[in-house]
Short mmCIF file of C-alpha atoms (C1' of nucleotides) in Angstrom, two decimals:
data_model
loop_
_atom_site.label_atom_id
_atom_site.label_comp_id
_atom_site.label_asym_id
_atom_site.label_seq_id
_atom_site.Cartn_x
_atom_site.Cartn_y
_atom_site.Cartn_z
CA MET A 7 173.23 111.70 106.54
CA LEU A 8 172.30 114.04 103.72
CA ASP A 9 168.98 115.74 103.13
CA ILE A 10 166.90 113.71 100.68
CA LYS A 11 165.82 116.99 99.09
CA PHE A 12 169.44 117.88 98.45
CA ILE A 13 169.99 114.50 96.77
CA ARG A 14 166.90 114.96 94.61
CA GLU A 15 168.02 118.38 93.46
CA ASN A 16 171.76 117.73 93.18
CA PRO A 17 172.25 114.12 92.15
CA ASP A 18 175.46 114.87 90.28
CA ILE A 19 177.13 116.49 93.26
CA VAL A 20 176.24 113.49 95.40
CA LYS A 21 177.44 111.01 92.79
CA HIS A 22 180.72 112.87 92.60
CA ALA A 23 181.06 112.71 96.39
CA CYS A 24 180.50 108.94 96.37
CA GLN A 25 183.19 108.60 93.73
CA VAL A 26 185.92 110.74 95.33
CA LYS A 27 185.25 109.29 98.77
CA ASN A 28 185.32 105.71 97.53
CA TYR A 29 181.78 104.72 98.37
CA PRO A 30 179.29 102.92 96.10
CA ASP A 31 177.07 105.23 94.09
CA VAL A 32 173.50 104.44 95.16
CA VAL A 33 172.02 107.74 94.04
CA ASP A 34 169.85 106.31 91.25
CA ASP A 35 168.48 103.60 93.55
CA ILE A 36 167.65 106.30 96.07
CA LEU A 37 165.86 108.48 93.55
CA ASN A 38 163.75 105.57 92.26
CA LEU A 39 162.79 104.42 95.73
CA ASP A 40 162.09 107.97 96.80
CA LYS A 41 159.68 108.38 93.90
CA ARG A 42 157.75 105.22 94.81
CA VAL A 43 157.69 106.10 98.50
CA ARG A 44 156.16 109.48 97.74
CA GLU A 45 153.55 107.89 95.47
CA LEU A 46 152.57 105.49 98.22
CA LYS A 47 152.40 108.31 100.73
CA THR A 48 150.04 110.28 98.55
CA ILE A 49 147.79 107.25 98.04
CA THR A 50 147.66 106.20 101.69
CA GLN A 51 147.19 109.75 102.91
CA THR A 52 144.23 110.32 100.61
CA LYS A 53 142.60 107.15 101.86
CA THR A 54 143.35 108.00 105.47
CA ALA A 55 141.70 111.37 104.98
CA GLU A 56 138.59 109.63 103.71
CA LYS A 57 138.62 107.24 106.65
CA ASN A 58 139.02 110.09 109.12
CA LYS A 59 136.03 111.82 107.57
CA ILE A 60 133.89 108.72 108.00
CA SER A 61 135.05 108.20 111.57
CA LYS A 62 133.99 111.73 112.36
CA GLU A 63 130.48 111.09 111.05
CA ILE A 64 129.92 107.84 112.93
CA PRO A 65 128.98 109.17 116.39
CA THR A 66 126.05 111.20 114.99
CA ALA A 67 125.09 109.07 111.99
CA THR A 68 121.87 107.07 111.68
CA ASN A 69 123.38 104.47 109.32
CA LYS A 70 126.24 103.59 111.64
CA ALA A 71 126.57 100.01 110.46
CA ASP A 72 127.14 101.06 106.83
CA LEU A 73 129.78 103.61 107.73
CA ILE A 74 131.59 101.20 110.02
CA ALA A 75 131.74 98.59 107.24
CA LYS A 76 133.04 101.16 104.78
CA SER A 77 135.67 102.36 107.22
CA LYS A 78 136.79 98.79 107.85
CA ALA A 79 137.21 98.19 104.12
CA ILE A 80 139.34 101.30 103.68
CA SER A 81 141.47 100.33 106.67
CA GLU A 82 142.32 97.04 104.99
CA GLU A 83 143.39 98.75 101.78
CA ILE A 84 145.51 101.19 103.71
CA ALA A 85 147.15 98.40 105.70
CA ASN A 86 148.35 96.70 102.51
CA GLU A 87 149.81 99.84 101.02
CA MET A 88 151.34 100.84 104.33
CA ALA A 89 153.15 97.50 104.46
CA GLU A 90 154.79 98.18 101.12
CA LEU A 91 155.51 101.75 102.18
CA ALA A 92 157.22 100.69 105.39
CA ASP A 93 159.26 98.16 103.49
CA LYS A 94 160.40 100.64 100.84
CA GLU A 95 161.10 103.31 103.42
CA ASN A 96 163.37 100.97 105.34
CA VAL A 97 165.39 100.20 102.25
CA LEU A 98 165.51 103.88 101.35
CA ASN A 99 166.72 104.75 104.82
CA ASP A 100 169.51 102.20 104.65
CA LEU A 101 170.62 103.65 101.34
CA LEU A 102 170.46 107.21 102.66
CA HIS A 103 172.70 106.21 105.54
CA SER A 104 175.26 104.84 103.12
CA VAL A 105 175.77 108.13 101.26
CA PRO A 106 178.83 110.05 102.42
CA GLN A 107 178.99 113.72 103.33
CA ILE A 108 179.93 116.05 100.46
CA PRO A 109 183.58 117.09 100.76
CA THR A 110 184.60 120.71 100.43
CA PRO A 111 185.64 121.59 96.85
CA ASP A 112 189.11 122.63 97.97
CA ALA A 113 189.95 119.23 99.49
CA PRO A 114 192.60 117.33 97.54
CA ILE A 115 190.97 114.56 95.53
CA GLY A 116 192.47 111.11 95.92
CA PRO A 117 191.89 107.55 97.07
CA ASP A 118 193.69 107.61 100.42
CA GLU A 119 196.34 109.35 102.53
CA SER A 120 198.80 109.28 99.63
CA ALA A 121 196.84 112.20 98.13
CA ASN A 122 197.05 114.32 101.28
CA VAL A 123 198.73 117.68 100.86
CA GLU A 124 201.02 119.40 103.36
CA ILE A 125 199.82 122.97 103.71
CA ARG A 126 202.33 124.32 106.18
CA ARG A 127 205.27 123.29 108.30
CA ILE A 128 206.21 125.01 111.55
CA GLY A 129 209.40 124.55 113.53
CA THR A 130 212.58 122.80 112.49
CA PRO A 131 213.38 119.26 113.57
CA ARG A 132 216.21 119.43 116.06
CA THR A 133 219.75 118.37 115.14
CA PHE A 134 221.03 115.96 117.77
CA ASP A 135 224.69 115.75 118.79
CA PHE A 136 224.02 112.19 119.89
CA THR A 137 221.89 109.40 118.48
CA PRO A 138 218.34 110.06 119.64
CA ARG A 139 216.58 107.13 121.24
CA PRO A 140 213.22 105.81 120.11
CA GLN A 141 210.31 106.05 122.52
CA TRP A 142 210.61 102.47 123.79
CA ASP A 143 214.25 102.89 124.77
CA LEU A 144 213.42 106.02 126.73
CA LEU A 145 210.46 104.25 128.33
CA ASP A 146 212.64 101.23 129.24
CA MET A 147 215.69 103.04 130.60
CA ASN A 148 213.59 105.40 132.73
CA GLY A 149 211.22 102.72 134.00
CA TRP A 150 208.27 104.68 132.61
CA TRP A 151 206.25 101.65 131.58
CA MET A 152 206.04 97.92 132.35
CA PRO A 153 205.41 96.26 128.99
CA GLU A 154 205.93 92.61 129.99
CA GLN A 155 203.80 92.88 133.08
CA ILE A 156 200.94 94.60 131.27
CA ALA A 157 201.09 92.18 128.33
CA LYS A 158 200.87 89.35 130.84
CA THR A 159 198.14 90.98 132.90
CA CYS A 160 195.99 92.79 130.34
CA GLY A 161 197.12 91.63 126.90
CA THR A 162 198.68 93.41 123.96
CA ARG A 163 198.12 96.97 122.75
CA LEU A 164 197.83 98.35 126.25
CA TYR A 165 200.37 100.11 128.42
CA ALA A 166 200.85 101.33 131.94
CA LEU A 167 202.60 104.62 132.42
CA CYS A 168 204.79 104.84 135.49
CA GLY A 169 206.42 107.46 137.64
CA GLU A 170 207.21 110.87 136.26
CA LEU A 171 205.93 110.10 132.77
CA ALA A 172 202.52 109.27 134.23
CA GLU A 173 202.68 112.65 135.95
CA LEU A 174 203.58 114.26 132.65
CA GLU A 175 200.56 112.70 130.98
CA LEU A 176 198.32 114.23 133.64
CA ALA A 177 200.09 117.57 133.19
CA VAL A 178 199.55 117.57 129.42
CA GLN A 179 195.87 116.77 129.82
CA THR A 180 195.38 119.37 132.51
CA TYR A 181 197.27 121.95 130.50
CA VAL A 182 195.07 121.54 127.42
CA ILE A 183 191.81 121.35 129.37
CA LYS A 184 192.61 124.55 131.28
CA LYS A 185 193.67 126.26 128.09
CA MET A 186 190.32 125.42 126.47
CA ILE A 187 188.35 126.48 129.54
CA ALA A 188 190.13 129.83 129.31
CA LYS A 189 189.04 130.06 125.68
CA GLY A 190 185.39 129.64 126.66
CA PHE A 191 184.90 125.91 126.20
CA LYS A 192 182.71 124.13 128.74
CA PHE A 193 184.56 121.24 130.34
CA VAL A 194 182.70 117.92 130.30
CA ALA A 195 184.40 114.87 131.77
CA CYS A 196 182.52 112.21 129.82
CA PRO A 197 181.64 108.60 130.50
CA SER A 198 183.28 106.03 128.26
CA ILE A 199 180.37 103.62 128.31
CA THR A 200 177.59 104.49 125.93
CA LYS A 201 174.87 103.13 123.64
CA PRO A 202 175.39 101.83 120.09
CA GLN A 203 172.91 104.41 118.82
CA VAL A 204 175.24 107.17 120.00
CA ILE A 205 178.06 105.70 117.97
CA PHE A 206 175.79 105.44 114.96
CA ASN A 207 174.75 109.09 115.43
CA ALA A 208 178.34 110.23 115.13
CA GLY A 209 178.32 108.99 111.54
CA HIS A 210 181.74 107.37 111.42
CA PHE A 211 180.20 104.23 110.02
CA THR A 212 178.17 103.66 106.90
CA GLY A 213 174.69 102.20 106.68
CA SER A 214 172.18 101.85 109.46
CA ASP A 215 173.11 98.33 110.53
CA LEU A 216 174.61 98.73 113.97
CA SER A 217 176.52 95.47 113.63
CA VAL A 218 178.97 97.02 111.15
CA MET A 219 180.71 98.69 114.03
CA ASN A 220 181.57 95.39 115.68
CA ASP A 221 184.96 95.39 114.02
CA ASP A 222 185.88 98.72 115.53
CA VAL A 223 183.95 99.07 118.76
CA PHE A 224 184.15 97.08 121.99
CA MET A 225 180.66 95.82 122.77
CA LEU A 226 179.98 94.99 126.41
CA GLU A 227 178.69 91.47 126.18
CA GLY A 228 175.45 90.76 127.93
CA THR A 229 174.50 94.44 127.91
CA ASP A 230 173.20 96.96 125.41
CA ARG A 231 176.22 99.18 125.91
CA CYS A 232 179.61 99.64 124.32
CA LEU A 233 182.85 101.52 124.92
CA ALA A 234 183.24 104.91 123.29
CA GLY A 235 186.19 105.47 120.97
CA THR A 236 186.16 109.19 121.73
CA SER A 237 184.18 111.69 123.79
CA GLU A 238 183.21 113.31 120.48
CA ILE A 239 180.39 110.83 120.10
CA ILE A 240 178.99 111.53 123.55
CA LEU A 241 179.13 115.30 123.06
CA ASN A 242 177.56 114.98 119.62
CA SER A 243 174.47 113.27 121.01
CA LEU A 244 173.99 115.48 124.08
CA TYR A 245 171.21 117.49 122.46
CA SER A 246 169.66 114.84 120.22
CA ASP A 247 166.00 115.43 119.36
CA GLU A 248 166.18 118.95 120.79
CA ILE A 249 165.51 122.34 119.25
CA LEU A 250 168.01 124.85 120.57
CA SER A 251 167.66 128.60 120.67
CA GLU A 252 169.89 130.43 118.21
CA ASN A 253 171.06 132.52 121.16
CA VAL A 254 172.94 129.59 122.75
CA LEU A 255 175.05 128.99 119.61
CA PRO A 256 177.89 128.46 119.22
CA MET A 257 178.12 125.91 122.05
CA LYS A 258 181.72 124.97 122.68
CA PHE A 259 182.74 121.93 124.72
CA VAL A 260 186.02 120.44 125.80
CA GLY A 261 185.49 116.79 126.56
CA PHE A 262 187.77 114.36 128.30
CA SER A 263 187.52 110.59 128.51
CA PRO A 264 189.40 107.35 128.24
CA CYS A 265 188.97 106.15 124.64
CA PHE A 266 188.69 102.55 123.50
CA ARG A 267 189.47 101.13 120.07
CA LYS A 268 189.68 97.61 118.77
CA GLU A 269 192.28 98.51 116.13
CA ALA A 270 191.19 95.34 114.36
CA GLY A 271 192.54 96.30 110.96
CA SER A 272 195.96 97.39 112.12
CA ALA A 273 197.66 94.09 112.95
CA GLY A 274 201.40 94.53 112.73
CA ARG A 275 201.36 98.33 112.61
CA ASP A 276 202.84 100.33 115.48
CA THR A 277 202.97 97.27 117.68
CA ARG A 278 205.57 98.76 120.02
CA GLY A 279 205.15 101.85 122.12
CA LEU A 280 202.37 104.26 122.85
CA ILE A 281 201.09 105.15 119.38
CA ARG A 282 198.39 102.61 118.65
CA VAL A 283 196.63 101.05 121.63
CA HIS A 284 193.23 99.82 122.78
CA GLN A 285 192.87 102.46 125.48
CA PHE A 286 194.11 106.02 125.79
CA ASN A 287 193.07 109.33 127.27
CA LYS A 288 191.98 112.12 124.99
CA VAL A 289 190.91 115.73 125.31
CA GLU A 290 188.48 116.67 122.57
CA GLN A 291 186.97 119.94 121.41
CA PHE A 292 183.44 119.89 120.06
CA ILE A 293 181.31 122.72 118.68
CA PHE A 294 177.64 123.10 117.78
CA CYS A 295 177.14 126.19 115.63
CA LYS A 296 175.07 127.77 112.89
CA PRO A 297 176.02 126.32 109.50
CA GLU A 298 177.21 129.69 108.25
CA ASP A 299 179.68 129.96 111.14
CA SER A 300 181.22 126.56 110.54
CA GLU A 301 184.12 127.69 108.42
CA LYS A 302 185.45 130.24 110.87
CA MET A 303 185.02 127.73 113.72
CA HIS A 304 187.20 125.29 111.78
CA GLU A 305 189.96 127.86 111.47
CA MET A 306 189.68 128.64 115.16
CA LEU A 307 189.89 124.98 116.19
CA LEU A 308 192.80 124.26 113.88
CA ASN A 309 194.57 127.26 115.31
CA ASP A 310 193.99 125.92 118.86
CA LEU A 311 195.63 122.63 117.94
CA CYS A 312 198.60 124.37 116.32
CA GLU A 313 198.98 126.56 119.38
CA THR A 314 199.15 123.47 121.57
CA MET A 315 201.90 122.02 119.36
CA GLU A 316 203.85 125.22 119.85
CA ASP A 317 203.20 125.23 123.61
CA LEU A 318 204.62 121.71 123.69
CA GLU A 319 207.60 122.98 121.64
CA LEU A 320 207.09 120.36 118.93
CA PRO A 321 207.97 120.76 115.23
CA TYR A 322 204.80 120.00 113.32
CA ARG A 323 203.02 120.27 110.01
CA VAL A 324 199.42 120.74 108.93
CA ILE A 325 197.85 118.44 106.35
CA ALA A 326 194.86 118.94 104.07
CA ASN A 327 193.38 115.45 104.05
CA SER A 328 192.23 114.09 100.73
CA THR A 329 188.66 113.11 99.94
CA GLY A 330 189.52 109.43 100.25
CA ASP A 331 191.20 109.87 103.61
CA MET A 332 188.86 112.23 105.42
CA GLY A 333 186.17 109.75 106.32
CA PHE A 334 182.54 109.13 105.62
CA ASN A 335 180.97 111.98 107.57
CA LYS A 336 183.35 114.85 106.93
CA VAL A 337 183.32 117.98 104.81
CA LYS A 338 186.89 118.95 105.60
CA MET A 339 189.70 117.52 107.65
CA ASN A 340 193.12 118.79 108.66
CA ASP A 341 195.55 116.47 110.39
CA VAL A 342 198.24 117.95 112.55
CA GLU A 343 201.38 115.84 112.65
CA ALA A 344 204.33 116.15 115.02
CA TRP A 345 207.91 115.30 114.23
CA VAL A 346 209.09 111.95 115.60
CA PRO A 347 212.92 111.79 115.40
CA SER A 348 213.26 108.00 115.65
CA GLU A 349 210.99 107.53 112.65
CA ASN A 350 212.44 110.50 110.82
CA ALA A 351 208.83 111.37 110.00
CA TYR A 352 205.81 113.36 111.05
CA ARG A 353 203.13 111.34 112.85
CA GLU A 354 199.49 112.26 113.31
CA LEU A 355 198.77 113.76 116.71
CA GLY A 356 195.33 115.18 116.08
CA SER A 357 192.81 116.17 113.51
CA CYS A 358 190.37 118.99 113.02
CA SER A 359 187.11 118.20 111.23
CA THR A 360 184.15 120.01 109.77
CA ILE A 361 181.08 117.79 109.70
CA GLY A 362 178.43 120.23 108.50
CA GLN A 363 174.88 119.07 109.27
CA PHE A 364 175.66 115.40 108.73
CA GLN A 365 175.77 114.40 112.41
CA ALA A 366 172.99 116.79 113.35
CA ARG A 367 170.63 115.02 110.95
CA ARG A 368 171.41 111.73 112.62
CA THR A 369 171.00 113.13 116.13
CA ASN A 370 168.12 115.40 115.07
CA THR A 371 169.75 118.39 116.77
CA ARG A 372 168.20 121.61 115.49
CA TYR A 373 168.00 125.31 116.31
CA ARG A 374 165.37 127.96 115.78
CA LYS A 375 166.42 131.06 113.86
CA ASN A 376 165.62 134.33 115.59
CA ALA A 377 164.91 136.24 112.40
CA THR A 378 162.45 133.87 110.75
CA ASN A 379 161.46 131.39 113.45
CA GLU A 380 162.55 128.65 111.04
CA VAL A 381 164.07 125.43 112.32
CA ASP A 382 167.29 124.10 110.83
CA PHE A 383 169.94 121.55 111.73
CA VAL A 384 173.01 122.80 113.59
CA ALA A 385 176.49 122.23 112.22
CA THR A 386 179.09 120.33 114.23
CA LEU A 387 182.87 120.34 114.34
CA ASN A 388 185.38 118.38 116.33
CA ASN A 389 189.05 118.69 117.03
CA THR A 390 191.63 116.78 118.97
CA GLY A 391 192.55 118.74 122.08
CA ILE A 392 195.34 116.32 122.83
CA ALA A 393 195.64 112.55 122.51
CA ALA A 394 197.57 112.27 125.73
CA GLY A 395 199.41 108.96 125.38
CA ARG A 396 200.34 109.46 121.76
CA ALA A 397 201.55 113.01 122.41
CA LEU A 398 204.09 111.66 124.89
CA VAL A 399 206.00 110.06 122.00
CA PRO A 400 207.14 113.26 120.26
CA LEU A 401 207.39 114.97 123.65
CA MET A 402 209.91 112.37 124.88
CA GLU A 403 211.79 111.99 121.64
CA ASN A 404 212.16 115.66 120.68
CA HIS A 405 213.06 116.82 124.18
CA GLN A 406 215.40 113.96 125.11
CA ASN A 407 218.96 114.40 126.32
CA ALA A 408 221.99 112.14 125.87
CA ASP A 409 221.51 110.63 129.33
CA GLY A 410 217.95 109.59 128.55
CA SER A 411 216.34 112.38 130.52
CA VAL A 412 213.59 114.48 128.96
CA ASN A 413 213.23 118.25 129.18
CA ILE A 414 209.81 119.55 130.07
CA PRO A 415 208.37 122.31 127.86
CA LYS A 416 208.15 125.62 129.72
CA LYS A 417 204.37 125.74 129.66
CA LEU A 418 204.13 122.36 131.40
CA GLN A 419 206.71 123.07 134.09
CA PRO A 420 204.26 124.75 136.51
CA LEU A 421 202.10 121.63 136.34
CA MET A 422 205.18 119.51 137.16
CA ASP A 423 205.97 121.43 140.33
CA GLY A 424 208.57 123.50 138.52
CA ARG A 425 210.71 120.56 137.35
CA ILE A 426 212.53 121.31 134.10
CA LYS A 427 213.29 117.71 133.23
CA ILE A 428 212.39 114.17 134.16
CA GLY A 429 214.19 110.83 133.98
CA GLY A 430 217.87 110.27 133.19
CA LYS A 431 220.62 108.36 134.92
CA HIS A 432 219.50 109.22 138.41
CA GLN A 433 216.62 106.75 138.13
"C1'" G B 14 167.93 92.61 142.34
"C1'" G B 15 162.43 93.80 144.30
"C1'" A B 16 158.09 97.19 144.64
"C1'" G B 17 155.36 101.59 143.55
"C1'" C B 18 154.63 105.99 140.69
"C1'" G B 19 155.52 108.61 136.37
"C1'" U B 20 156.90 110.25 130.83
"C1'" U B 21 151.68 115.24 126.88
"C1'" G B 22 154.91 121.53 122.49
"C1'" G B 23 161.05 125.48 124.60
"C1'" C B 24 159.04 125.13 129.99
"C1'" A B 25 154.81 124.29 133.28
"C1'" G B 26 150.32 121.65 133.09
"C1'" A B 27 144.70 119.78 132.02
"C1'" G B 28 142.60 115.90 129.31
"C1'" U B 29 134.56 110.24 131.35
"C1'" G B 30 137.32 105.70 123.93
"C1'" G B 31 134.71 110.41 119.51
"C1'" U B 32 140.20 112.90 117.30
"C1'" A B 33 145.15 117.65 122.25
"C1'" A B 34 142.63 122.91 127.21
"C1'" U B 35 145.27 126.70 129.58
"C1'" G B 36 149.51 129.50 131.52
"C1'" C B 37 154.63 131.15 130.93
"C1'" A B 38 158.85 131.98 127.75
"C1'" G B 39 160.73 132.95 122.86
"C1'" C B 40 159.70 134.98 118.03
"C1'" G B 41 156.58 138.11 114.69
"C1'" G B 42 152.88 141.99 114.30
"C1'" A B 43 149.50 145.97 116.18
"C1'" U B 44 148.46 149.77 119.63
"C1'" U B 45 149.32 153.11 123.68
"C1'" G B 46 153.48 156.26 125.01
"C1'" C B 47 158.10 155.51 128.14
"C1'" U B 48 162.45 152.44 132.83
"C1'" A B 49 157.01 149.54 130.21
"C1'" A B 50 151.86 147.83 129.50
"C1'" U B 51 147.94 145.78 126.47
"C1'" C B 52 146.09 143.07 122.29
"C1'" C B 53 146.69 139.56 118.10
"C1'" G B 54 149.38 135.62 115.81
"C1'" U B 55 152.86 131.69 116.41
"C1'" G B 56 154.38 123.43 117.78
"C1'" A B 57 157.34 119.57 114.95
"C1'" C B 58 157.68 116.20 110.84
"C1'" C B 59 156.05 114.31 105.99
"C1'" G B 60 153.33 114.61 101.27
"C1'" U B 61 151.08 117.96 97.75
"C1'" G B 62 151.50 122.78 95.88
"C1'" U B 63 154.16 127.68 94.94
"C1'" U B 64 159.46 131.65 91.87
"C1'" A B 65 158.80 132.05 97.13
"C1'" U B 66 154.48 132.37 100.31
"C1'" A B 67 149.66 130.74 101.11
"C1'" G B 68 146.55 126.70 100.77
"C1'" C B 69 145.15 121.37 101.09
"C1'" G B 70 146.05 116.53 103.29
"C1'" G B 71 148.54 113.20 106.63
"C1'" U B 72 151.46 111.90 111.03
"C1'" C B 73 153.19 112.99 116.08
"C1'" C B 74 150.88 112.75 123.59
"C1'" A B 75 158.55 108.38 125.67
"C1'" C B 76 159.19 104.00 122.01
"C1'" A B 77 157.13 99.40 119.77
"C1'" G B 78 153.05 96.26 119.27
"C1'" G B 79 147.73 94.94 120.38
"C1'" U B 80 142.14 95.68 121.13
"C1'" U B 81 138.50 99.09 118.47
"C1'" C B 82 134.79 101.82 113.08
"C1'" G B 83 137.78 105.25 116.21
"C1'" A B 84 143.25 105.23 121.40
"C1'" G B 85 146.77 110.71 124.85
"C1'" U B 86 142.84 107.60 127.26
"C1'" C B 87 142.21 100.31 127.49
"C1'" C B 88 145.99 95.89 127.12
"C1'" U B 89 151.24 93.91 126.44
"C1'" G B 90 156.42 94.71 125.98
"C1'" U B 91 160.74 98.08 126.05
"C1'" A B 92 163.48 102.54 127.38
"C1'" C B 93 164.15 106.49 130.60
"C1'" G B 94 163.08 109.17 135.24
"C1'" C B 95 161.54 109.60 140.50
"C1'" U B 96 160.54 107.25 145.39
"C1'" C B 97 161.10 103.22 148.73
"C1'" C B 98 163.33 98.33 150.02
"C1'" G B 99 167.53 95.01 149.54
"C1'" C B 100 172.81 94.73 148.53
"C1'" C B 101 177.57 97.23 148.38
"C1'" A B 102 180.83 101.23 149.50
#
RNA sequence: GGAGCGUUGGCAGAGUGGUAAUGCAGCGGAUUGCUAAUCCGUGACCGUGUUAUAGCGGUCCACAGGUUCGAGUCCUGUACGCUCCGCCA
């Protein structure tokens, strides 16, 4: 959420953000309500001060009965005004939670992903001297999954990895986690079960009505828990309601967890293969830092993701996501897309996001400045370390051979006991 | 699943229904003069006010209700934690 003071002082900036991010402009409603709420606060506080004064006199007073009656009368007045105040504050809060984060001025402006801009392209898609196979053919011919059995057993949009490809998934995860540990990130293997509040805190959804997430999040029926769509949300809430010392910032985490998504709005898209599923494993980077350090942290994270693409020997490109595509809570977002030969296209493998203080306001995560002793909200950033299942698609397709075998990138070979390729006719 | 105990500032820790001690840490300042010591100040949030401070007022003792003129304190519910029992590995 945004600071109400910021909205008061910069209504035009906020209105513009609502417009370019495709959210309703509720700024005027907010300002009106805010005015009334502050009036009511002033009134009730003045009366409360009077009541407190009387209460203080009662123990020593001679005319106790009079004072008690007076105090009772004031209490009733206060109660009425407080009722209106609580009501108005609730509405105001809902509206505040439906205002999107202000995007960075250099983000492309547009309604959706069609306005995204490619900012650089690294590596050249390979020229094949045979017809490259799509992921599902490689999975089938190598026995690396069991689609019919899993559809029968667990339902659609789920897969089981088998044999050497399952080993490769572990290797990719381990590779990225170790790489991040070496870069100073603290490894946290996160739970996947969490509380709805934690999902709300992450700010992916608008409003303060927790039921809006029902379309996207698996609720665990009969409990007050749900399944996390990413370890980002767990990491984000780790220090909620805490005041951190400036000295501990930046705090850098590499999280790992199975991730669960309903994918309710994607019927018919990517129905085959490993791209879009209800459950997958993901390594995630997450940073808490001082707001002024946020920009350089973004560059660092984006660079980490690019480095991983290069370690995996994948041709890729970096996207500047448009205001309409970046999401409710983000200041800036860069997708990294890897080349997928069978689709003759780049597909999203990860994304690097600057959130500013938006999540920290929801989690109430603050830090105390050494110089002034002031308290301020931290800034947060998140980045895909590697979405393991999805990454296997370009890995298989780009590194495939005519016989259906797949070469293993050099950096992963040590984690595969030195094997240089997997699969092929021998299976 | 059952029972008991607990939750007070960054941490530790007092608090007969009359409006939150104290210690430590951190930060700021003063002083002495040298591997440091001593002293003083310093909680968060909101409103008001200010160029910015200050000031003034309100709220906050896990959370939400209730009793009361008045609740950290009494009552009810919830969450979380600890201990024990049961169950399972």
